[in-house]
Each structure stands twice: as structure tokens, then as C-alpha cells.
Coordinates of C-alpha atoms and ligand atoms in Angstrom, one line a residue:
X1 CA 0.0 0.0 0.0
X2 CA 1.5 3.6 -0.9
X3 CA 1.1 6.8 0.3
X4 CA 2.2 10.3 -0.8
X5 CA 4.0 12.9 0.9
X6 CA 6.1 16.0 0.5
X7 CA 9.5 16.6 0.3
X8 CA 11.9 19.4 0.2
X9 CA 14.9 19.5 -1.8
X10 CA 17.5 22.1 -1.9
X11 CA 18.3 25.0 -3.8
X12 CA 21.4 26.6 -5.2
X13 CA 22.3 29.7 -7.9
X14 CA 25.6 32.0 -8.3
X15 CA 25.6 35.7 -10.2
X16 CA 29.1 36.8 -11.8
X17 CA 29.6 40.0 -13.8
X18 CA 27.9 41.9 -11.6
X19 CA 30.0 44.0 -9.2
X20 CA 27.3 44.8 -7.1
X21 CA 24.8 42.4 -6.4
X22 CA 22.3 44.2 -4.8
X23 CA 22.6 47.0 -7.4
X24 CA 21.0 44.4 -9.8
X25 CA 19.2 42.0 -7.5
X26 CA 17.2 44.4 -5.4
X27 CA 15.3 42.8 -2.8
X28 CA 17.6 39.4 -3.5
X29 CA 20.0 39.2 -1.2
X30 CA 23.1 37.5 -2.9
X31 CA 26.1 36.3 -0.9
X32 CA 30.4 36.3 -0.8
X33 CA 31.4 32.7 -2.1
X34 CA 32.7 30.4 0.1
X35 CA 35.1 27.5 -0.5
X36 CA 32.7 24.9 -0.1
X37 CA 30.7 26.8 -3.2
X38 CA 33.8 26.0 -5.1
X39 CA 34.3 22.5 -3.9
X40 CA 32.8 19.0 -4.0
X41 CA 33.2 15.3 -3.4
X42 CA 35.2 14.6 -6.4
X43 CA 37.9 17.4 -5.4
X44 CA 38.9 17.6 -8.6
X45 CA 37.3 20.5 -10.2
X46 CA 37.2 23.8 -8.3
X47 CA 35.6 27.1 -10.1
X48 CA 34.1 30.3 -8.0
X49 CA 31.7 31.7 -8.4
X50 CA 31.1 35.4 -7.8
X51 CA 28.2 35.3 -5.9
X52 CA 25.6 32.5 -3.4
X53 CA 21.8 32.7 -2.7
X54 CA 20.9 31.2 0.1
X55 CA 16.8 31.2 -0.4
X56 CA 14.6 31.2 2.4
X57 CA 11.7 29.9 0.2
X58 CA 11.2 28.9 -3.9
X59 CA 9.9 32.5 -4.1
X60 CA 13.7 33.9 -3.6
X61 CA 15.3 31.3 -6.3
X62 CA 12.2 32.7 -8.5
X63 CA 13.1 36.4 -7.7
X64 CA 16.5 35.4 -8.9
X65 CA 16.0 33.5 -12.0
X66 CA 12.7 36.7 -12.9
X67 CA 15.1 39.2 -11.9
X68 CA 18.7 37.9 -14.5
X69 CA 15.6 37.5 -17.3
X70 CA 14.6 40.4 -17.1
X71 CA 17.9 42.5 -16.9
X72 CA 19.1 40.2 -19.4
X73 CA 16.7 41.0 -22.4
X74 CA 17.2 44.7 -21.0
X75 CA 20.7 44.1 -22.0
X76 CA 21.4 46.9 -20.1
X77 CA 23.3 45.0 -17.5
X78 CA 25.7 42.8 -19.9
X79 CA 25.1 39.1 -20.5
X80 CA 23.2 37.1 -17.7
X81 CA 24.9 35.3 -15.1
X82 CA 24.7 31.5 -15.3
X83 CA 23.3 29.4 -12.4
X84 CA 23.6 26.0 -10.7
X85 CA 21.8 24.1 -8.1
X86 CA 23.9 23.1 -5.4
X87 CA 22.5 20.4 -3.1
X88 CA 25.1 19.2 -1.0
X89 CA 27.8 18.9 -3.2
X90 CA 28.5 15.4 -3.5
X91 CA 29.1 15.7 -7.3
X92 CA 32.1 14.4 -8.5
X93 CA 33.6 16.7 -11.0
X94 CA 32.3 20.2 -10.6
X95 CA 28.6 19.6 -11.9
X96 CA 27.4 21.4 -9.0
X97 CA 29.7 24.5 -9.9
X98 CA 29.2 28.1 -11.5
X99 CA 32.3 29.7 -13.2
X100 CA 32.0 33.2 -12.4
X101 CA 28.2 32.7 -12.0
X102 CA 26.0 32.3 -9.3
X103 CA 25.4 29.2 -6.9
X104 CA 22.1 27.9 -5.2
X105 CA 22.5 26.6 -2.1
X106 CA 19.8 24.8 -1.8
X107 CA 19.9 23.1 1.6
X108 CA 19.5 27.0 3.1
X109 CA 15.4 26.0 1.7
X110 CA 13.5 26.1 5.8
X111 CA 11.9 23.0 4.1
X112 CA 15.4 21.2 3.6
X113 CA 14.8 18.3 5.9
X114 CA 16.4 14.4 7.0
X115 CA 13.6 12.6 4.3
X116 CA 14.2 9.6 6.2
X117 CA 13.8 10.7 9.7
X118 CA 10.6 12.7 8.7
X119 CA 9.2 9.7 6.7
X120 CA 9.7 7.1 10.1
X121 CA 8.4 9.1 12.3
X122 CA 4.9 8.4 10.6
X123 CA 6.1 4.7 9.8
X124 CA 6.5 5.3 6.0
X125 CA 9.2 5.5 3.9
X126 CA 10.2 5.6 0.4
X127 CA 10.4 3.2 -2.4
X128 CA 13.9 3.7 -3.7
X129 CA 17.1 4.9 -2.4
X130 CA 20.5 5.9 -2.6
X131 CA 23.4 3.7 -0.5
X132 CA 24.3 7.4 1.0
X133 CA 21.7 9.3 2.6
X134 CA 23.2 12.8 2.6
X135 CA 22.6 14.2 -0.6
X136 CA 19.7 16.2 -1.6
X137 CA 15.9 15.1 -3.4
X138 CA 16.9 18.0 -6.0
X139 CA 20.7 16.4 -6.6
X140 CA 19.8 12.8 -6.5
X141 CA 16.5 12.9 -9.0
X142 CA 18.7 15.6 -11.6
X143 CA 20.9 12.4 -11.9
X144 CA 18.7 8.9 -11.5
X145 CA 19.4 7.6 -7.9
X146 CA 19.7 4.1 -8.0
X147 CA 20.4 1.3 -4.9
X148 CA 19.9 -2.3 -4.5
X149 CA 15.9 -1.2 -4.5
X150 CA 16.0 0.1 -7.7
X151 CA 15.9 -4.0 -9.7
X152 CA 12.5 -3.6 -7.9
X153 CA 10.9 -0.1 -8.0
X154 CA 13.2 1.4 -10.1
X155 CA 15.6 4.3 -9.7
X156 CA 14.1 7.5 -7.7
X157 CA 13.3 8.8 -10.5
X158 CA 10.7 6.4 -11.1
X159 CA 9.1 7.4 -8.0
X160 CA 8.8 10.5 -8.7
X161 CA 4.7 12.1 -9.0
X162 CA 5.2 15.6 -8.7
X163 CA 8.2 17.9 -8.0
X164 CA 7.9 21.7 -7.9
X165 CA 10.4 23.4 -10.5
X166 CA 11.6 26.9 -10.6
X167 CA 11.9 27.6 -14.3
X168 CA 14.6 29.8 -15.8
X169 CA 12.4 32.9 -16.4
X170 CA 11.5 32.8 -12.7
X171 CA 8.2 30.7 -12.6
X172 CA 7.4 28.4 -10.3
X173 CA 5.2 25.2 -11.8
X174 CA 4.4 22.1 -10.0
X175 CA 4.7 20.0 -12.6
X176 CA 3.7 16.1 -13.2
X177 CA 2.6 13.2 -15.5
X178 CA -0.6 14.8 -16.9
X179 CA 0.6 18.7 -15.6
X180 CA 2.8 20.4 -17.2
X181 CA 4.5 16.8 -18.4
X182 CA 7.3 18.2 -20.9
X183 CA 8.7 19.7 -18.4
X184 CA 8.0 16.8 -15.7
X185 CA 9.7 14.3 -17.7
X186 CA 12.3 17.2 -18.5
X187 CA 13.7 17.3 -15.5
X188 CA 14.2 13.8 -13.8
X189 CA 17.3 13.3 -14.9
X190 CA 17.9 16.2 -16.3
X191 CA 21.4 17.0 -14.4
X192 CA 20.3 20.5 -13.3
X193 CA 19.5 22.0 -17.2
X194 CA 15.7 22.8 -17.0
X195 CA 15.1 24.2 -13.7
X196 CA 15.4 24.3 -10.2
X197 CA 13.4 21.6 -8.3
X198 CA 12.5 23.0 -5.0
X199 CA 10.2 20.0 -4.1
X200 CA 9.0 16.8 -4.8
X201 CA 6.1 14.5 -4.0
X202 CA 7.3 11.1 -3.7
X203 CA 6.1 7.6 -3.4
X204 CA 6.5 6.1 0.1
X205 CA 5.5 2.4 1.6
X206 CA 4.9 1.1 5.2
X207 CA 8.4 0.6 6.6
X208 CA 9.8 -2.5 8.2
X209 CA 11.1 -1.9 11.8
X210 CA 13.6 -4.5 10.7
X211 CA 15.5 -5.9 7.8
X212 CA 17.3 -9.4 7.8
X213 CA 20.4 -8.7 5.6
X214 CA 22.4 -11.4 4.1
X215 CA 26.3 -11.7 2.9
X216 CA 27.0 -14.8 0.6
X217 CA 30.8 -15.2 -1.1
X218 CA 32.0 -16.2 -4.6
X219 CA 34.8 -17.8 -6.3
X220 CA 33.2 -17.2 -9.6
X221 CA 32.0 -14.2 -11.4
X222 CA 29.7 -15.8 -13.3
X223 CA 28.0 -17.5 -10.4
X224 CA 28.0 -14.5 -8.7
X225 CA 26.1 -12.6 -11.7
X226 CA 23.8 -15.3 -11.8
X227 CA 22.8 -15.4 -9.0
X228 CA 21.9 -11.9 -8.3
X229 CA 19.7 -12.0 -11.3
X230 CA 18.0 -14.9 -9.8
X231 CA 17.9 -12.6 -6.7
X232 CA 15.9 -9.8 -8.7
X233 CA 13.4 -12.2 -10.2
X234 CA 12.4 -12.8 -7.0
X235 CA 10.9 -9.1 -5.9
X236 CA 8.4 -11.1 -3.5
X237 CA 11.0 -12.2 -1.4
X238 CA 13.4 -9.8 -1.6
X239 CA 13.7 -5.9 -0.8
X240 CA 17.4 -5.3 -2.1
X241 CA 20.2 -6.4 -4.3
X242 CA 23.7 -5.5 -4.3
X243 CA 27.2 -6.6 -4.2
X244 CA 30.9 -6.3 -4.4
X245 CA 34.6 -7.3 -5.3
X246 CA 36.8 -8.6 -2.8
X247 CA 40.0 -7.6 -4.2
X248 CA 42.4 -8.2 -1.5
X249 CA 42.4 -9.0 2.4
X250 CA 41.3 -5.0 3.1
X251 CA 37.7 -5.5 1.2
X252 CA 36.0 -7.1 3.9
X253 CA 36.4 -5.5 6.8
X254 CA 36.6 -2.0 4.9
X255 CA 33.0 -3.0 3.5
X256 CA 31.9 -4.6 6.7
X257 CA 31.8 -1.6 9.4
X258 CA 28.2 -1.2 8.9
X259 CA 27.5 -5.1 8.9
X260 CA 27.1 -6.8 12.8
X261 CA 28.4 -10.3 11.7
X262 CA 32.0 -11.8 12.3
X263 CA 32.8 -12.8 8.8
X264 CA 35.1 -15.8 9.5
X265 CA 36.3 -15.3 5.0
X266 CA 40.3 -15.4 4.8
X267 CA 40.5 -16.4 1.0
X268 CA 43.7 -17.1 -0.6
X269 CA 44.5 -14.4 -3.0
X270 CA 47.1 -15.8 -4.9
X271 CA 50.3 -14.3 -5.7
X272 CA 51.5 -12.0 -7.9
X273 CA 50.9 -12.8 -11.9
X274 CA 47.9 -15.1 -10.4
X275 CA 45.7 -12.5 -8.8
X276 CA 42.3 -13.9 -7.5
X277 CA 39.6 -12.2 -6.8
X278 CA 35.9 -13.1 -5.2
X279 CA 32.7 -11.4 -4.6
X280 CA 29.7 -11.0 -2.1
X281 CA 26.3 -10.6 -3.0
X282 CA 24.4 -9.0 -0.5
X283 CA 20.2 -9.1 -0.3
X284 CA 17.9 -7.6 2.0
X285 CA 14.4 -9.0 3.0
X286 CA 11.8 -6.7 5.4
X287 CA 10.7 -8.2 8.4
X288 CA 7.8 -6.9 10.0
X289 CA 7.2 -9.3 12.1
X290 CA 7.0 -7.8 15.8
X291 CA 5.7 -11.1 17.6
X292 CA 8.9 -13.6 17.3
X293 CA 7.4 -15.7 14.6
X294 CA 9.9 -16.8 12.1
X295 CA 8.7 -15.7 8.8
X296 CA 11.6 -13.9 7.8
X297 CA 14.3 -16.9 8.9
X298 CA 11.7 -19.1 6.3
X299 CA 12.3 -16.6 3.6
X300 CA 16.1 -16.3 3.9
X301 CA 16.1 -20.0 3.7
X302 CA 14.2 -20.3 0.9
X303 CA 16.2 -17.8 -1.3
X304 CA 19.5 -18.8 -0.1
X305 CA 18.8 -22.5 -1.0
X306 CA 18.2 -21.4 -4.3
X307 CA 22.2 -19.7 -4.8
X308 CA 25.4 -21.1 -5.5
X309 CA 27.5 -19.3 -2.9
X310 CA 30.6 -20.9 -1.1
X311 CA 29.2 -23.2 1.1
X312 CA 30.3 -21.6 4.6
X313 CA 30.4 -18.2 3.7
X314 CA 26.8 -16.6 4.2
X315 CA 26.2 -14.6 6.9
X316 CA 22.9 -13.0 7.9
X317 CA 22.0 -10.3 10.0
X318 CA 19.1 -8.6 11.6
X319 CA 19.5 -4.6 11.8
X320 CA 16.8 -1.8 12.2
X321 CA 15.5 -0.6 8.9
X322 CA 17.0 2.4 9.6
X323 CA 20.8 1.1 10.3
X324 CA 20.5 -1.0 7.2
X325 CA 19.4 2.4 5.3
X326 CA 22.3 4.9 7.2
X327 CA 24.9 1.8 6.6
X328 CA 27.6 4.3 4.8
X329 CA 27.4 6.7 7.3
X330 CA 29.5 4.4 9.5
X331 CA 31.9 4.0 6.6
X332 CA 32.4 7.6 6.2
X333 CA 33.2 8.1 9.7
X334 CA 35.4 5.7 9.0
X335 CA 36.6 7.4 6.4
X336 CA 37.3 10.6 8.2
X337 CA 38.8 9.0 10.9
X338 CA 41.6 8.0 8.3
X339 CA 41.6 11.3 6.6
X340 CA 40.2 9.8 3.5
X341 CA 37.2 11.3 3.3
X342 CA 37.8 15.2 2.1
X343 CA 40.2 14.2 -0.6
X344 CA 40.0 13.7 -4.3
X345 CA 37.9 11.0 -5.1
X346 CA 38.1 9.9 -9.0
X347 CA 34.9 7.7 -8.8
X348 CA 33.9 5.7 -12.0
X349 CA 30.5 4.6 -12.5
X350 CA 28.9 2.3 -15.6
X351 CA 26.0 0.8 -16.3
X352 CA 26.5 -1.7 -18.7
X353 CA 24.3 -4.4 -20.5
X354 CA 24.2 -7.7 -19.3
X355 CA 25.9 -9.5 -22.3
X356 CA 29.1 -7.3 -21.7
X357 CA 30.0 -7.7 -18.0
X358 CA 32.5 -10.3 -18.1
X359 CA 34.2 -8.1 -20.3
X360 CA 34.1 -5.9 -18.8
X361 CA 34.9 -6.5 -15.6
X362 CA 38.5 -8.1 -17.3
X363 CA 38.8 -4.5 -18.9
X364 CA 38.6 -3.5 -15.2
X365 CA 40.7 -5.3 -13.8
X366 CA 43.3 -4.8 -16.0
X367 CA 43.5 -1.1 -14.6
X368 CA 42.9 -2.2 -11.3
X369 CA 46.0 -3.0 -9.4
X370 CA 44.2 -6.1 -7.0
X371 CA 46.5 -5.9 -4.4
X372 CA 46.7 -2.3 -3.4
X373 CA 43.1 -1.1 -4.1
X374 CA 41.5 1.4 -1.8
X375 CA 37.9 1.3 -1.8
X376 CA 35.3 -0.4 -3.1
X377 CA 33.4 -1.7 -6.4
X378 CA 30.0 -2.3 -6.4
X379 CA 28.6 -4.7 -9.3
X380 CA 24.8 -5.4 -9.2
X381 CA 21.4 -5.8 -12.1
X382 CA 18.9 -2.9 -12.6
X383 CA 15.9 -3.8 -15.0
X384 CA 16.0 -1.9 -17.7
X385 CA 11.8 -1.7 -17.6
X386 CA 11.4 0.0 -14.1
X387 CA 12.8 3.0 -16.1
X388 CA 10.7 5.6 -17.6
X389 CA 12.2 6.3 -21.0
X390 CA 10.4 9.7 -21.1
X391 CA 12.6 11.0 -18.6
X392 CA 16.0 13.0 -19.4
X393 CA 18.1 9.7 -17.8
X394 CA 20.1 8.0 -20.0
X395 CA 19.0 4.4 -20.4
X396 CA 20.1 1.4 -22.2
X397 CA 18.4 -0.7 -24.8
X398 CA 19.6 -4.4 -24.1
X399 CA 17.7 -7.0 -25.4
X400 CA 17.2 -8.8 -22.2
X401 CA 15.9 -5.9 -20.1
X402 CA 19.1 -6.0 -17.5
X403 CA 21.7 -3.7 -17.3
X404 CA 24.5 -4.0 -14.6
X405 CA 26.4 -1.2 -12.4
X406 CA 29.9 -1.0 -11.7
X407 CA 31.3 1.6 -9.4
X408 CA 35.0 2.0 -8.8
X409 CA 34.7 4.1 -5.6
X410 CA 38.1 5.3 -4.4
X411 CA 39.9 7.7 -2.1
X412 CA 43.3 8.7 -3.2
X413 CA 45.0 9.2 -0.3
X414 CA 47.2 12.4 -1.1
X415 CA 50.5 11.0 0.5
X416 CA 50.1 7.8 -1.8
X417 CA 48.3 9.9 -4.8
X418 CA 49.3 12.9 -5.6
X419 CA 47.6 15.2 -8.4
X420 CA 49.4 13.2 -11.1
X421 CA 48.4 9.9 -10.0
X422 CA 44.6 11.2 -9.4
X423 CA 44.7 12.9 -13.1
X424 CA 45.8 9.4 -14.3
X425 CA 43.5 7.4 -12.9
X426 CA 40.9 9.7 -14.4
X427 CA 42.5 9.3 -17.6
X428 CA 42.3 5.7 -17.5
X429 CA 38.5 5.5 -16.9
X430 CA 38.2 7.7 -19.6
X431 CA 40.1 4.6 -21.5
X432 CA 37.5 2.2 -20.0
X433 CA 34.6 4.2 -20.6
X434 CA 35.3 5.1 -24.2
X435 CA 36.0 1.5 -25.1
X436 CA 33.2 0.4 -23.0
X437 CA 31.0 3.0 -25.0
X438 CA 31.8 1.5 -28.2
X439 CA 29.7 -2.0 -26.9
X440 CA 26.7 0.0 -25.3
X441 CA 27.8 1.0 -22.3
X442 CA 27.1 4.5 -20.0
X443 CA 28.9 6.3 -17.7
X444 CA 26.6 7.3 -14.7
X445 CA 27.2 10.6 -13.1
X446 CA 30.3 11.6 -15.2
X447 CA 30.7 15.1 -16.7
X448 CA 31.5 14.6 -20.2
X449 CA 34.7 16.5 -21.5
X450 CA 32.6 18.0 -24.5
X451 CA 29.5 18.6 -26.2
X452 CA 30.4 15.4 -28.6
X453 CA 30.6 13.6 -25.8
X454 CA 27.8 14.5 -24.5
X455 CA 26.0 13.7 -27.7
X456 CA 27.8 10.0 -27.8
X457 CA 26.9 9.7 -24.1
X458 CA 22.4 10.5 -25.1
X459 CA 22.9 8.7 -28.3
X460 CA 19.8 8.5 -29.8
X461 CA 18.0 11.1 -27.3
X462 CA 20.2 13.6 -27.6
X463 CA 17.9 15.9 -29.7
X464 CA 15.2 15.5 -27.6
X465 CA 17.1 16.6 -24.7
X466 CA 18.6 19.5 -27.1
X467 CA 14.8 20.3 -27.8
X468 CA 14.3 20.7 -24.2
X469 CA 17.3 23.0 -23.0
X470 CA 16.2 25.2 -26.2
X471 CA 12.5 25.1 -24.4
X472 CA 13.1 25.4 -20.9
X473 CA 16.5 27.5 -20.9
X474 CA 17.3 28.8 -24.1
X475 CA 20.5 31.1 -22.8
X476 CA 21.9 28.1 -21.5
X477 CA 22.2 29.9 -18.0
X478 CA 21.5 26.8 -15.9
X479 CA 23.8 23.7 -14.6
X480 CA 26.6 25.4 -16.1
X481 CA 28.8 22.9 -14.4
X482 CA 28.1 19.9 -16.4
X483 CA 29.2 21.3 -19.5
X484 CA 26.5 20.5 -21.6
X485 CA 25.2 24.1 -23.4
X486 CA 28.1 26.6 -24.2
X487 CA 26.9 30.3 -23.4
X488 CA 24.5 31.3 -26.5
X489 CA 26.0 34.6 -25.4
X490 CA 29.0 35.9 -24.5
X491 CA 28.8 35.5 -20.3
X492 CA 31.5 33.0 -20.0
X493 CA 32.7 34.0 -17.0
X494 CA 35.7 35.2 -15.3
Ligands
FAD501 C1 29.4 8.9 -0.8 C2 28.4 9.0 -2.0 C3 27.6 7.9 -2.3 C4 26.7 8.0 -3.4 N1 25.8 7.0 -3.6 C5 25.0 7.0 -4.6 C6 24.1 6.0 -4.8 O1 24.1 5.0 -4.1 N2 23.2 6.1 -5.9 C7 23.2 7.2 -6.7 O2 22.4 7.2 -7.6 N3 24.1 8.2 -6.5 C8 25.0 8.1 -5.5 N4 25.9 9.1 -5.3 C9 25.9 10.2 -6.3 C10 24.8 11.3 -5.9 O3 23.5 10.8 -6.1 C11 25.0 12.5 -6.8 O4 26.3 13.0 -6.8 C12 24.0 13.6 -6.4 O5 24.1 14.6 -7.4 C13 24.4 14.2 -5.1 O6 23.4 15.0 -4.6 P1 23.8 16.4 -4.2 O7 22.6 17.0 -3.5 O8 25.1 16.5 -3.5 O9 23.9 17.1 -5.7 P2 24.9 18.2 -6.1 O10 26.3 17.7 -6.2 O11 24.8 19.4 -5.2 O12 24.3 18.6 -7.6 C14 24.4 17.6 -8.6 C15 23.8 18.1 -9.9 O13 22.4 18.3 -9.7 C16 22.1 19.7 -9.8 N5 21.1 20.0 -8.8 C17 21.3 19.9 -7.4 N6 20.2 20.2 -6.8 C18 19.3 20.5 -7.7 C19 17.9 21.0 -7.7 N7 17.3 21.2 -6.5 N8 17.3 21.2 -8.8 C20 17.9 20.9 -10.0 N9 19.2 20.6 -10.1 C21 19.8 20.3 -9.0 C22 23.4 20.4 -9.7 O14 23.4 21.7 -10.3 C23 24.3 19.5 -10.3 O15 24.3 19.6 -11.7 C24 26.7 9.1 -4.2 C25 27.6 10.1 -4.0 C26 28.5 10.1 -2.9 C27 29.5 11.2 -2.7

């Protein structure tokens, strides 16, 4: 049974030519940049901008965008500033950035709130999630955001039924399937280009107090992949589907702080020239169950009996619903604790269909140095059909409806990865990523180093998502940072 509710995003835009902001802004009250509006999670991109809003409400962000309209066709003012959303920043290379321009800070919105949290406290929660809860509505559904729940009600975007947009001229329409749709479907996964979404009304389900959640190791890629697709046949049974590499004797317990269980695995793996490598599926089932009964044991039975793990080597664990959902907080603190959390993090992430992935993952790990890796890579099946192909998100046409994920998620610790190293990397998953291109692959979450690229990356829906940047922002003045539109005029910035 579903119910709706409303949530708040956040809200970010940046001004540059103008030397005095309240000259031109009036009643908008634009802020000095800080560092963070320079800055995000990837750490490898860093442009000011020349000024911040911090809204107190939609009507500010509106005032804003009404306000560089208007001044702009005055032309009296020079050539408008451009404008990005900035959630919380956890883009990876600059995306959430404005060159000279103006940055939205979002999360300053009164109605910025914990969605989670809220949603509990009224026993609900929502469909689809991301593995990291501290990003923003407006950040995550701009890109897709996807989990182990999306194989079974697709990505977040999917769940989508009505988000409020501030348009580029300063309007502010609550848009939806049947309202307003070209500009609904415009921007779910949209990355920021045809508005500013300043809330969203969202599907939600009863939540679980508790979730059993279940480890099982392989020897064998192929067994591993084949399982997990058995996994997301079976959405009756089971809530979520992911899993990992275990590249060397630091994968487990760097991937395990979140996860209560003793997990008694010391694989060999092999020696130099003879790497080996395993993996670990992991599945979540709901229990809500509040009297004892053992239901949920019954159902872990039933769907482990049905995989081809190493016999030994599951391990299942009952944590609140909650815990299970927050689980990467505890490996950012984690993080932190090592100083690995605030530094460059050159982050690859694929989707890539089904008939591929063995070759893909050899492409990988052929750039992958087994041995020394720090961090993780997440493999794991979406279904192509839980995807709305009317959206702006890239999707990919396989034949058999799945499409896997790989994200190689790594810190580079600066006193074993300097700026040279960090640059290389990135320059090797460009490798990957081109090549991987060429059989049908995606990149998810990358900013593309040109507007070819960005056309290769949308294929065969690149013109429609041209169409709608000429519609909904035709002097290209939002999501600068993602380096889709070049300036129609001449406001590069400083
Ligand atoms: C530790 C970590 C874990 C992650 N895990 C996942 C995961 O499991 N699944 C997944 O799908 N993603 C994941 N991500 C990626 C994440 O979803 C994106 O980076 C997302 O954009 C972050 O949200 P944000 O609020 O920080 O966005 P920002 O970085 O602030 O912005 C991202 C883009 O969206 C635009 N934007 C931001 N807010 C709005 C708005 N209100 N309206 C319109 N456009 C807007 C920005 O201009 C920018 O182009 C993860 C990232 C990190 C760092």
C-alpha cells in the first residue's frame, strides 16, 4: 500500500559580472562565495563563483532567475549570469559549480529536511534509495538515484509524482505526468539544465522496523552474476540487491563496518601474476514481524537455498530498517577517521548491459591494481523496464531488459596519490569508458569533456534533450557545471 508525501529539496544559484549584487538584485540578497561553493566530493574540479543565494523559500530562487531574465533582455546589464543548483555537493567533477556565475545553495530552503527521519516518524518511507543518505531530493533525482531497491521499484526517478520546479524565467510550476509533463519528464534526470526543483512529492511504503540482511561469497564471477539476477526475479521475497569485489584481504572489513556479523572469510588471494579475486552478493528482506514468529528466517532460507555461494560463507544479520538504510554513514566516519574522506575522489561509474559484464569486468581489472586497491566496487542488475524512458536519464536498450552497475569508488589518499596519480586514474577511466562505449555502455554521473561527448553519451536522445534545453532554458544559464550548453551569449565568465 502507498502513500504520498512532501519533500523538500535544496536550492542553489551564483551571479558573476555583476559588481554589485544588490545594485542588480534588489530585494535578492546575494552572498560572498565560500570554499565549499567552489568544492565538491570529487575534489577535482574547483571554479568560483562570484556570488551565493541562500533562499529562504522557492519565491527567492524565482526572484532570482525573474530578476537575470529580465535584466538580461534589457541588456542593459551585460550578459546574464549563469546558475547551478547546489544540493550538498557530493558531485564528482564540478557539476554542482558556477564559473563566475552564481550558486544555489539549496539546503539553506526552511523545508530542507532528514527525508528519512521525517518519513519514520509516521512509519512510511520511500520506495527507492540511494546507498548514501546525505545528498539532496533535487541532486539525486537531476541524476537517477539508484540502490539495490531500484531492480524492484526502479531508480528514484521512477518514483517521482510531482516535484515543484523553478523555471529559468522565474516561474514556479508544479509540474507532473498529466501537468505540465514536458517539463516533468524534462527534468528527472535532467542533471540540473531545465530548472530548479525546490520539491518533490514522492512515493512512500509502510516501513519494516527490521531488515534481515544477508552476505553470501564467490569464487566465480559468473555464479556471482547469476545469482543476483536470480535474486531480482524474486521481488516477492526480496527488498534489495547488491554486491561487491573482494579484491584483496582490506575489502572485507573496509566494507563490513556497517555489517554486525564476524565474517570468518580469509581467501587465498594468490600471488603475484595469479591474482584472484571473489565477490559478495548481499540481499535484504523486510521483516515486519513484531511477535517472534519466524517468517523472515523461512524466507532467507528459501532464497538462499536457491544460490550457489561458497558453502560456509553466508552470513545474515538482523538490523533496524534504519541502520541497514544509514549503513555508509559508519563507513564515512570511518573514512574521516583515516583522513580519506575530504580528498580527491576519481569515482567511475557504468551501467552496462548484461551481455558485456564479463568483459568488462577483465577490462577493469586490467587497470585495477588487485592488491593495493582502496575502496570499493559495487557490481549489481537494474531492469531496464522499471525505467521511464520519457525521462532525461540516459537508459540502455539491451535486449534482455538488464543492465548492470559497476562503481569503482576510491579515495586517493594524497601521500600515496598525488595530483598526477589522481589525473591518471581519471584518464584511465576515460580509457575504459570510451572503449566500454563503443559495446553499449554508459557512464553514470560523469561530466563529459565535450559537447560530442555529451551527444555519444544521449545517443539516440540527444535531440530530444537538445529540444528541451532550447525550451526550458534557451540562454543556456543553468547547470553550467556539467558542461553540456556553451553560453549562447557571450557571459563565459571570469
Ligand atoms: C558517498 C556517495 C555515495 C553516493 N551513492 C549514490 C548511490 O548509491 N546512488 C546514486 O544514484 N548516486 C549516489 N551518489 C551520487 C549522488 O547521487 C549525486 O552526486 C548527487 O548529485 C548528489 O546530490 P547532491 O545534493 O550532493 O547534488 P549536487 O552535487 O549538489 O548537484 C548535482 C547536480 O544536480 C544539480 N542539482 C542539485 N540540486 C538541484 C535541484 N534542486 N534542482 C535541479 N538541479 C539540481 C546540480 O546543479 C548538479 O548539476 C553518491 C555520492 C556520494 C558522494
Amino acid at each position: 500500500m502507498h502513500a504520498f508525501a512532501v519533500l523538500a529539496t535544496l536550492l542553489c544559484s551564483a551571479v558573476t559580472f555583476i559588481q554589485s549584487p544588490a545594485d542588480v538584485f534588489g530585494p535578492v540578497r546575494l552572498h560572498e562565495p565560500t570554499p565549499s561553493s567552489a568544492r565538491d566530493f570529487g575534489a577535482v574540479v574547483s571554479h568560483a563563483p562570484s556570488a551565493i543565494l541562500r533562499p529562504e523559500s522557492p519565491a527567492d530562487i524565482a526572484l532570482l532567475l525573474a530578476t537575470l531574465s529580465s535584466s538580461s533582455s534589457s541588456s542593459a546589464t551585460g550578459p546574464r549570469a549563469s546558475v547551478a543548483a547546489r544540493g550538498t555537493g557530493h558531485s564528482l567533477q564540478g557539476q554542482a559549480q558556477a564559473r563566475g556565475g552564481i550558486v544555489v545553495e539549496t539546503r539553506s530552503l526552511p523545508r530542507a529536511v532528514s527525508v528519512l527521519e521525517e518519513c519514520l516518524k509516521t512509519g512510511l518511507a520511500p520506495l527507492s534509495w540511494t546507498d548514501y543518505l546525505y545528498l539532496t531530493v533535487g541532486g539525486t533525482v537531476s541524476n537517477a538515484g539508484i540502490s539495490g531497491q531500484a531492480f524492484k521499484h526502479g531508480p528514484q526517478i521512477s518514483n517521482v509524482l510531482q516535484p515543484e520546479v523553478v523555471t529559468e524565467n522565474g516561474e514556479v510550476v508544479t509540474c507532473s505526468p498529466t501537468r505540465s509533463s514536458d517539463l516533468f519528464f524534462a527534468v528527472l534526470g535532467g542533471l540540473g539544465q531545465f530548472g530548479i526543483i525546490t520539491r518533490a512529492r514522492i512515493l512512500l511504503q509502510h516501513a519494516p522496523p527490521k531488515v534481515r540482511w544477508v552476505r553470501a561469497f564467490y569464487d566465480s564471477f559468473d555464479t556471482f552474476a547469476s545469482d543476483q539476477e536470480l535474486l531480482v526475479s524474486m521481488p516477492e521475497q526480496v527488498d534489495y540487491v547488491e554486491g561487491f569485489m573482494v579484491l584483496n584481504e582490506h575489502s572485507i572489513p573496509s566494507s563490513s563496518i556497517a555489517f554486525p556479523a564476524h565474517i570468518n572469510f580469509s581467501p587465498d588471494f594468490g600471488s603475484k601474476g595469479n591474482k584472484k579475486v571473489y565477490y559478495c552478493i548481499e540481499f535484504k528482506v523486510h521483516d515486519f514481524q513484531q511477535d517472534g514468529s519466524n517468517s523472515v528466517d523461512h524466507v532467507v532460507e528459501l532464497v538462499s537455498g536457491e544460490l550457489s555461494y561458497m558453502r560456509a560463507h553466508m552470513y545474515s544479520v538482523e538490523v533496524s530498517y534504519f541502520d541497514f538504510l544509514n549503513r555508509v554513514r559508519m563507513e564515512e566516519e570511518s573514512l574521516r577517521s583515516r583522513g580519506l574522506w575530504d580528498v580527491p575522489h576519481p569515482w567511475l561509474n557504468m551501467f552496462v548491459p548484461k551481455h558485456g559484464i564479463t568483459q568488462f569486468k577483465d577490462m577493469l581489472m586490467d587497470t585495477v591494481t588487485a592488491g593495493d586497491f582502496d575502496g570499493a566496487i559495487l557490481v549489481y542488475p537494474l531492469l531496464t523496464d522499471k525505467w521511464d524512458g520519457n525521462t532525461s536519464a540516459v537508459v540502455l536498450s539491451t535486449p534482455d531488459g538488464v543492465m548492470y552497475v559497476f562503481s569503482v569508488l576510491r579515495s586517493a589518499d594524497p601521500s600515496r596519490c598525488g595530483g598526477r596519480c589522481v589525473e591518471e586514474i581519471l584518464e584511465q577511466h576515460r580509457r575504459v569508458s570510451d572503449e566500454a562505449g563503443r559495446a553499449g555502455a554508459k557512464q553514470y554521473l560523469a561530466r563529459q569533456p565535450s559537447q560530442e561527448h555529451w551527444r555519444d553519451h544521449f545517443g539516440s536522445s540527444w535531440d530530444r534533450f537538445a529540444a528541451r534545453k532550447a525550451q526550458f532554458d534557451p540562454m543556456h544559464v543553468l547547470g553550467p557545471g556539467q558542461g553540456i550548453f556553451p553560453r549562447t551569449d557571450s557571459a563565459s565568465s571570469t
